[in-house]
Structures are given as structure tokens and as C-alpha cells.
mmCIF file of C-alpha atoms in Angstrom:
data_model
loop_
_atom_site.group_PDB
_atom_site.id
_atom_site.type_symbol
_atom_site.label_atom_id
_atom_site.label_comp_id
_atom_site.label_asym_id
_atom_site.label_seq_id
_atom_site.Cartn_x
_atom_site.Cartn_y
_atom_site.Cartn_z
ATOM 1 C CA MET A 267 0.000 0.000 0.000
ATOM 2 C CA ILE A 268 1.312 3.459 -0.894
ATOM 3 C CA ARG A 269 0.755 6.209 1.641
ATOM 4 C CA GLU A 270 2.221 9.507 2.787
ATOM 5 C CA PHE A 271 5.536 9.293 4.642
ATOM 6 C CA GLN A 272 5.218 9.821 8.400
ATOM 7 C CA ALA A 273 7.854 10.848 10.916
ATOM 8 C CA SER A 274 7.526 7.401 12.503
ATOM 9 C CA ASP A 275 8.816 5.894 9.200
ATOM 10 C CA ALA A 276 12.206 7.622 9.440
ATOM 11 C CA GLN A 277 14.069 4.844 11.260
ATOM 12 C CA ALA A 278 12.794 2.036 9.001
ATOM 13 C CA ALA A 279 13.282 4.147 5.854
ATOM 14 C CA SER A 280 16.844 5.007 6.856
ATOM 15 C CA HIS A 281 17.549 1.317 7.451
ATOM 16 C CA LEU A 282 16.184 0.213 4.059
ATOM 17 C CA ILE A 283 18.106 2.967 2.243
ATOM 18 C CA CYS A 284 21.365 2.014 3.960
ATOM 19 C CA ARG A 285 20.774 -1.661 3.168
ATOM 20 C CA ASN A 286 20.285 -0.752 -0.496
ATOM 21 C CA LEU A 287 23.449 1.268 -0.576
ATOM 22 C CA ARG A 288 25.486 -1.494 1.087
ATOM 23 C CA GLU A 289 23.951 -4.482 -0.731
ATOM 24 C CA VAL A 290 22.958 -3.155 -4.159
ATOM 25 C CA ASN A 291 24.618 0.149 -5.052
ATOM 26 C CA CYS A 292 27.947 -1.129 -3.713
ATOM 27 C CA TRP A 293 28.471 -3.023 -6.975
ATOM 28 C CA ASP A 294 28.641 0.224 -8.943
ATOM 29 C CA TYR A 295 30.329 2.688 -6.588
ATOM 30 C CA PRO A 296 33.456 2.729 -4.406
ATOM 31 C CA LEU A 297 33.041 1.969 -0.708
ATOM 32 C CA GLU A 298 33.989 5.557 0.216
ATOM 33 C CA VAL A 299 31.077 6.894 -1.849
ATOM 34 C CA ILE A 300 28.652 4.392 -0.311
ATOM 35 C CA GLU A 301 29.743 5.297 3.221
ATOM 36 C CA GLN A 302 29.386 9.018 2.455
ATOM 37 C CA LEU A 303 25.847 8.449 1.139
ATOM 38 C CA ILE A 304 24.938 6.409 4.207
ATOM 39 C CA GLN A 305 25.806 9.454 6.342
ATOM 40 C CA GLU A 306 23.291 11.470 4.287
ATOM 41 C CA TYR A 307 20.414 9.122 5.101
ATOM 42 C CA THR A 308 20.296 9.089 8.886
ATOM 43 C CA PRO A 309 16.750 9.207 10.325
ATOM 44 C CA GLU A 310 17.276 12.840 11.361
ATOM 45 C CA ARG A 311 18.479 13.962 7.936
ATOM 46 C CA LEU A 312 15.762 11.953 6.247
ATOM 47 C CA LEU A 313 13.158 13.835 8.286
ATOM 48 C CA ARG A 314 14.628 17.143 7.114
ATOM 49 C CA MET A 315 14.673 15.968 3.489
ATOM 50 C CA THR A 316 11.074 14.791 3.578
ATOM 51 C CA ALA A 317 9.941 18.224 4.737
ATOM 52 C CA GLU A 318 10.579 19.365 1.131
ATOM 53 C CA GLY A 319 8.161 18.265 -1.577
ATOM 54 C CA TYR A 320 6.126 15.137 -1.012
ATOM 55 C CA THR A 321 7.316 11.732 0.157
ATOM 56 C CA PHE A 322 5.572 8.421 -0.479
ATOM 57 C CA THR A 323 6.061 5.254 1.530
ATOM 58 C CA PHE A 324 5.238 1.776 0.293
ATOM 59 C CA GLU A 325 4.113 -0.281 3.247
ATOM 60 C CA LYS A 326 3.867 -4.060 3.275
ATOM 61 C CA GLY A 327 2.727 -5.901 6.373
ATOM 62 C CA GLY A 328 2.861 -2.676 8.388
ATOM 63 C CA ILE A 329 6.537 -2.127 7.546
ATOM 64 C CA PRO A 330 7.911 0.546 5.177
ATOM 65 C CA THR A 331 9.499 -1.340 2.268
ATOM 66 C CA GLY A 332 9.956 1.545 -0.169
ATOM 67 C CA ILE A 333 10.309 5.323 -0.234
ATOM 68 C CA LEU A 334 10.126 7.997 -2.936
ATOM 69 C CA ARG A 335 10.450 11.762 -2.661
ATOM 70 C CA ILE A 336 9.319 14.193 -5.353
ATOM 71 C CA LEU A 337 9.615 17.972 -5.324
ATOM 72 C CA PRO A 338 8.976 20.873 -7.676
ATOM 73 C CA ALA A 339 11.938 22.501 -9.387
ATOM 74 C CA GLN A 340 12.656 26.001 -8.138
ATOM 75 C CA GLY A 341 11.507 28.566 -10.664
ATOM 76 C CA ALA A 342 10.018 25.947 -13.020
ATOM 77 C CA PRO A 343 6.498 25.067 -11.815
ATOM 78 C CA GLN A 344 5.926 22.449 -14.534
ATOM 79 C CA VAL A 345 9.113 20.527 -13.695
ATOM 80 C CA TYR A 346 9.379 18.075 -10.804
ATOM 81 C CA TRP A 347 12.439 16.246 -9.481
ATOM 82 C CA LEU A 348 12.096 12.623 -8.482
ATOM 83 C CA ARG A 349 14.440 11.971 -5.564
ATOM 84 C CA THR A 350 15.254 9.328 -2.979
ATOM 85 C CA LEU A 351 13.741 6.184 -4.512
ATOM 86 C CA PHE A 352 14.734 3.085 -2.590
ATOM 87 C CA VAL A 353 13.086 -0.304 -2.094
ATOM 88 C CA SER A 354 14.173 -2.821 0.513
ATOM 89 C CA PRO A 355 16.444 -5.415 -1.146
ATOM 90 C CA ASP A 356 14.086 -8.125 0.153
ATOM 91 C CA TYR A 357 11.354 -6.735 -2.109
ATOM 92 C CA HIS A 358 13.276 -5.939 -5.305
ATOM 93 C CA GLY A 359 11.614 -7.191 -8.475
ATOM 94 C CA GLN A 360 8.078 -7.071 -7.061
ATOM 95 C CA GLY A 361 6.962 -3.834 -8.742
ATOM 96 C CA ILE A 362 7.237 -1.624 -5.655
ATOM 97 C CA GLY A 363 9.683 0.816 -7.259
ATOM 98 C CA ARG A 364 7.516 1.097 -10.374
ATOM 99 C CA GLN A 365 4.418 1.744 -8.273
ATOM 100 C CA LEU A 366 6.208 4.440 -6.276
ATOM 101 C CA VAL A 367 7.455 6.152 -9.451
ATOM 102 C CA GLU A 368 3.939 6.041 -10.925
ATOM 103 C CA ALA A 369 2.544 7.566 -7.715
ATOM 104 C CA GLY A 370 5.141 10.342 -7.926
ATOM 105 C CA GLU A 371 4.336 11.010 -11.575
ATOM 106 C CA GLN A 372 0.616 11.138 -10.797
ATOM 107 C CA PHE A 373 1.296 13.574 -7.957
ATOM 108 C CA ALA A 374 3.290 15.808 -10.336
ATOM 109 C CA ARG A 375 0.491 15.689 -12.931
ATOM 110 C CA GLN A 376 -2.087 16.669 -10.309
ATOM 111 C CA LYS A 377 0.060 19.664 -9.347
ATOM 112 C CA GLY A 378 0.392 20.790 -12.985
ATOM 113 C CA GLY A 379 3.716 19.122 -13.690
ATOM 114 C CA ALA A 380 4.584 18.339 -17.305
ATOM 115 C CA VAL A 381 8.091 16.902 -16.872
ATOM 116 C CA VAL A 382 9.809 14.786 -14.237
ATOM 117 C CA ARG A 383 13.602 14.868 -14.047
ATOM 118 C CA LEU A 384 15.944 12.717 -12.010
ATOM 119 C CA CYS A 385 19.544 11.763 -11.521
ATOM 120 C CA ALA A 386 19.773 7.991 -11.887
ATOM 121 C CA SER A 387 22.520 5.991 -10.280
ATOM 122 C CA LEU A 388 24.381 3.472 -12.407
ATOM 123 C CA THR A 389 22.422 0.839 -10.501
ATOM 124 C CA ALA A 390 18.989 2.299 -11.330
ATOM 125 C CA HIS A 391 19.644 3.635 -14.837
ATOM 126 C CA ARG A 392 18.073 0.721 -16.739
ATOM 127 C CA PHE A 393 15.100 0.637 -14.333
ATOM 128 C CA TYR A 394 14.210 4.228 -15.229
ATOM 129 C CA GLN A 395 14.670 3.579 -18.948
ATOM 130 C CA LYS A 396 12.102 0.784 -18.690
ATOM 131 C CA LEU A 397 9.686 3.283 -17.130
ATOM 132 C CA GLY A 398 10.045 5.651 -20.082
ATOM 133 C CA TYR A 399 12.720 8.023 -18.789
ATOM 134 C CA ILE A 400 15.220 9.200 -21.366
ATOM 135 C CA ASP A 401 18.861 10.125 -20.969
ATOM 136 C CA LEU A 402 19.820 13.751 -21.417
ATOM 137 C CA SER A 403 23.416 12.688 -21.958
ATOM 138 C CA HIS A 404 25.028 9.509 -23.229
ATOM 139 C CA THR A 405 27.351 9.077 -20.277
ATOM 140 C CA PRO A 406 27.056 9.532 -16.520
ATOM 141 C CA ASP A 407 28.384 12.697 -14.909
ATOM 142 C CA SER A 408 31.487 12.862 -12.712
ATOM 143 C CA ASN A 409 29.437 11.490 -9.785
ATOM 144 C CA GLY A 410 28.313 8.456 -11.787
ATOM 145 C CA LEU A 411 24.760 9.761 -12.290
ATOM 146 C CA TYR A 412 22.648 9.982 -15.435
ATOM 147 C CA LEU A 413 20.445 13.043 -15.866
ATOM 148 C CA MET A 414 17.111 11.752 -17.161
ATOM 149 C CA LYS A 415 13.629 13.047 -17.798
ATOM 150 C CA LYS A 416 10.140 11.947 -18.717
ATOM 151 C CA ASP A 417 7.545 14.061 -20.488
ATOM 152 C CA LEU A 418 4.310 13.419 -18.611
ATOM 153 C CA SER A 419 2.192 14.492 -21.583
ATOM 154 C CA ILE A 420 3.314 11.470 -23.605
ATOM 155 C CA SER A 421 1.105 8.495 -22.882
ATOM 156 C CA ASP A 422 2.859 5.587 -21.204
ATOM 157 C CA HIS A 423 0.675 3.305 -23.337
ATOM 158 C CA PHE A 424 2.097 4.775 -26.557
ATOM 159 C CA TYR A 425 5.741 4.946 -25.468
ATOM 160 C CA ASN A 426 6.474 2.161 -23.056
ATOM 161 C CA GLY A 427 9.928 2.289 -21.515
ATOM 162 C CA ASN A 428 11.571 -0.285 -23.797
ATOM 163 C CA LEU A 429 10.223 1.150 -27.043
ATOM 164 C CA ARG A 430 10.908 4.758 -26.067
ATOM 165 C CA SER A 431 14.482 4.152 -24.952
ATOM 166 C CA THR A 432 15.160 2.190 -28.133
ATOM 167 C CA LEU A 433 13.666 4.732 -30.513
ATOM 168 C CA PHE A 434 14.798 7.857 -28.687
ATOM 169 C CA PRO A 435 17.800 7.253 -26.427
ATOM 170 C CA VAL A 436 17.683 10.987 -25.739
ATOM 171 C CA ASP A 437 14.785 13.375 -26.155
ATOM 172 C CA PRO A 438 14.785 14.496 -29.799
ATOM 173 C CA TYR A 439 13.601 17.933 -28.694
ATOM 174 C CA ASP A 440 16.515 18.461 -26.311
ATOM 175 C CA PHE A 441 19.029 19.180 -29.073
ATOM 176 C CA TRP A 442 21.632 20.343 -26.585
ATOM 177 C CA ALA A 443 21.714 16.797 -25.180
ATOM 178 C CA PHE A 444 23.239 15.320 -28.320
ATOM 179 C CA PRO A 445 27.020 15.019 -28.503
ATOM 180 C CA LYS A 446 28.814 17.268 -30.958
ATOM 181 C CA ASN A 447 29.548 14.379 -33.331
ATOM 182 C CA SER A 448 25.923 13.212 -33.395
ATOM 183 C CA PHE A 449 24.181 12.407 -36.650
ATOM 184 C CA CYS A 450 21.582 15.006 -35.674
ATOM 185 C CA LYS A 451 24.149 17.710 -36.276
ATOM 186 C CA LEU A 452 23.484 17.151 -39.963
ATOM 187 C CA PHE A 453 19.848 18.149 -39.546
ATOM 188 C CA LEU A 454 20.274 21.248 -37.359
#
């Protein structure tokens, strides 16, 4: 069940985030980076983070098993940032992450959002592509993150994640996202 994050979720949410970092993200990032991120997700800091935007919790059997935070971009009321998506490693592959992302997208739509952006870890990059998010660059940044976005006005039924990422690895309307040697240079 998806519900609003509550202060009483902070301890369990912090635990599931730290487990993810140690057990899943550790395959893609150095230990020093993982340990630094773990310090960012203490229950106290998580409470401060969740005061911004809106935070969803996926609860299973009375226990928080997933968390997602979404917030509006400053100065761009139609753009929302999807942040802090984690699912307990015990529940990976059960659709919880997808359901949380869909809840965040629906929230953004209800608030007048037209675009959702995110910074995907190496670990989550393919997951977001399957959900219809497109890369705004072909390579991760210096922190190992991919800047991605999804246009909420495009129907998910028309462009499912696999088809969209195959046809348009980057948004064809974000011309600045193409590398200088891109074939699109010929058409600009």
C-alpha cells in the first residue's frame, strides 16, 4: 500500500536505504562513496529531506518497504524532481519501485507538472529507462549519475519504456543533449 511518509517511518526508511546502498549500489560505486551516502540518510536527515516536496512510503505488512520523494523545481512550476527512490532489497523485483514512481508522476500531474527529471545511479539507470525516462546525456556525470527526464504528456501506453528508450535514447527535442559528433548535427 502506498501512503504519505510519516515521521515514525524515518528509522525504518533510513535502514532500508542504507541496506540498499550497502547491498545493491555497492556493486557500482566505491566503498567511500557508499559510506558518504549512508551518512546522508540518517533518520534525522531523512526527516529534514522529507519536509521538502512530497514523500511516499510503500508499506507491506505494516513495515515501510519503499520510499520515494518528489519535489517541484525552483523557478520551473511544470518541472518536478524525483528523488530518494529506494526499495528494501528483500522486495526488489516485485513492482514496488515502479508503483512508487507512478505515484510520484501522478502527484506531479495533479500539481500541474509536465516533466519529471531525475539523476539515476548506475544501478537504477536501466530501471528508469524501462519506465520511459530518457537520458539527457550519453554518459554519466562525474558522480556516476545519469540526468534523465520523462515528459508526462506522452502516454505511457504509446511509449512504453523499452520502445521509447530504443527509438529515442535521448529526447529528440533536447538538441543540446546530443554530442557534438551526433548524426543530428546534420539536420540542425
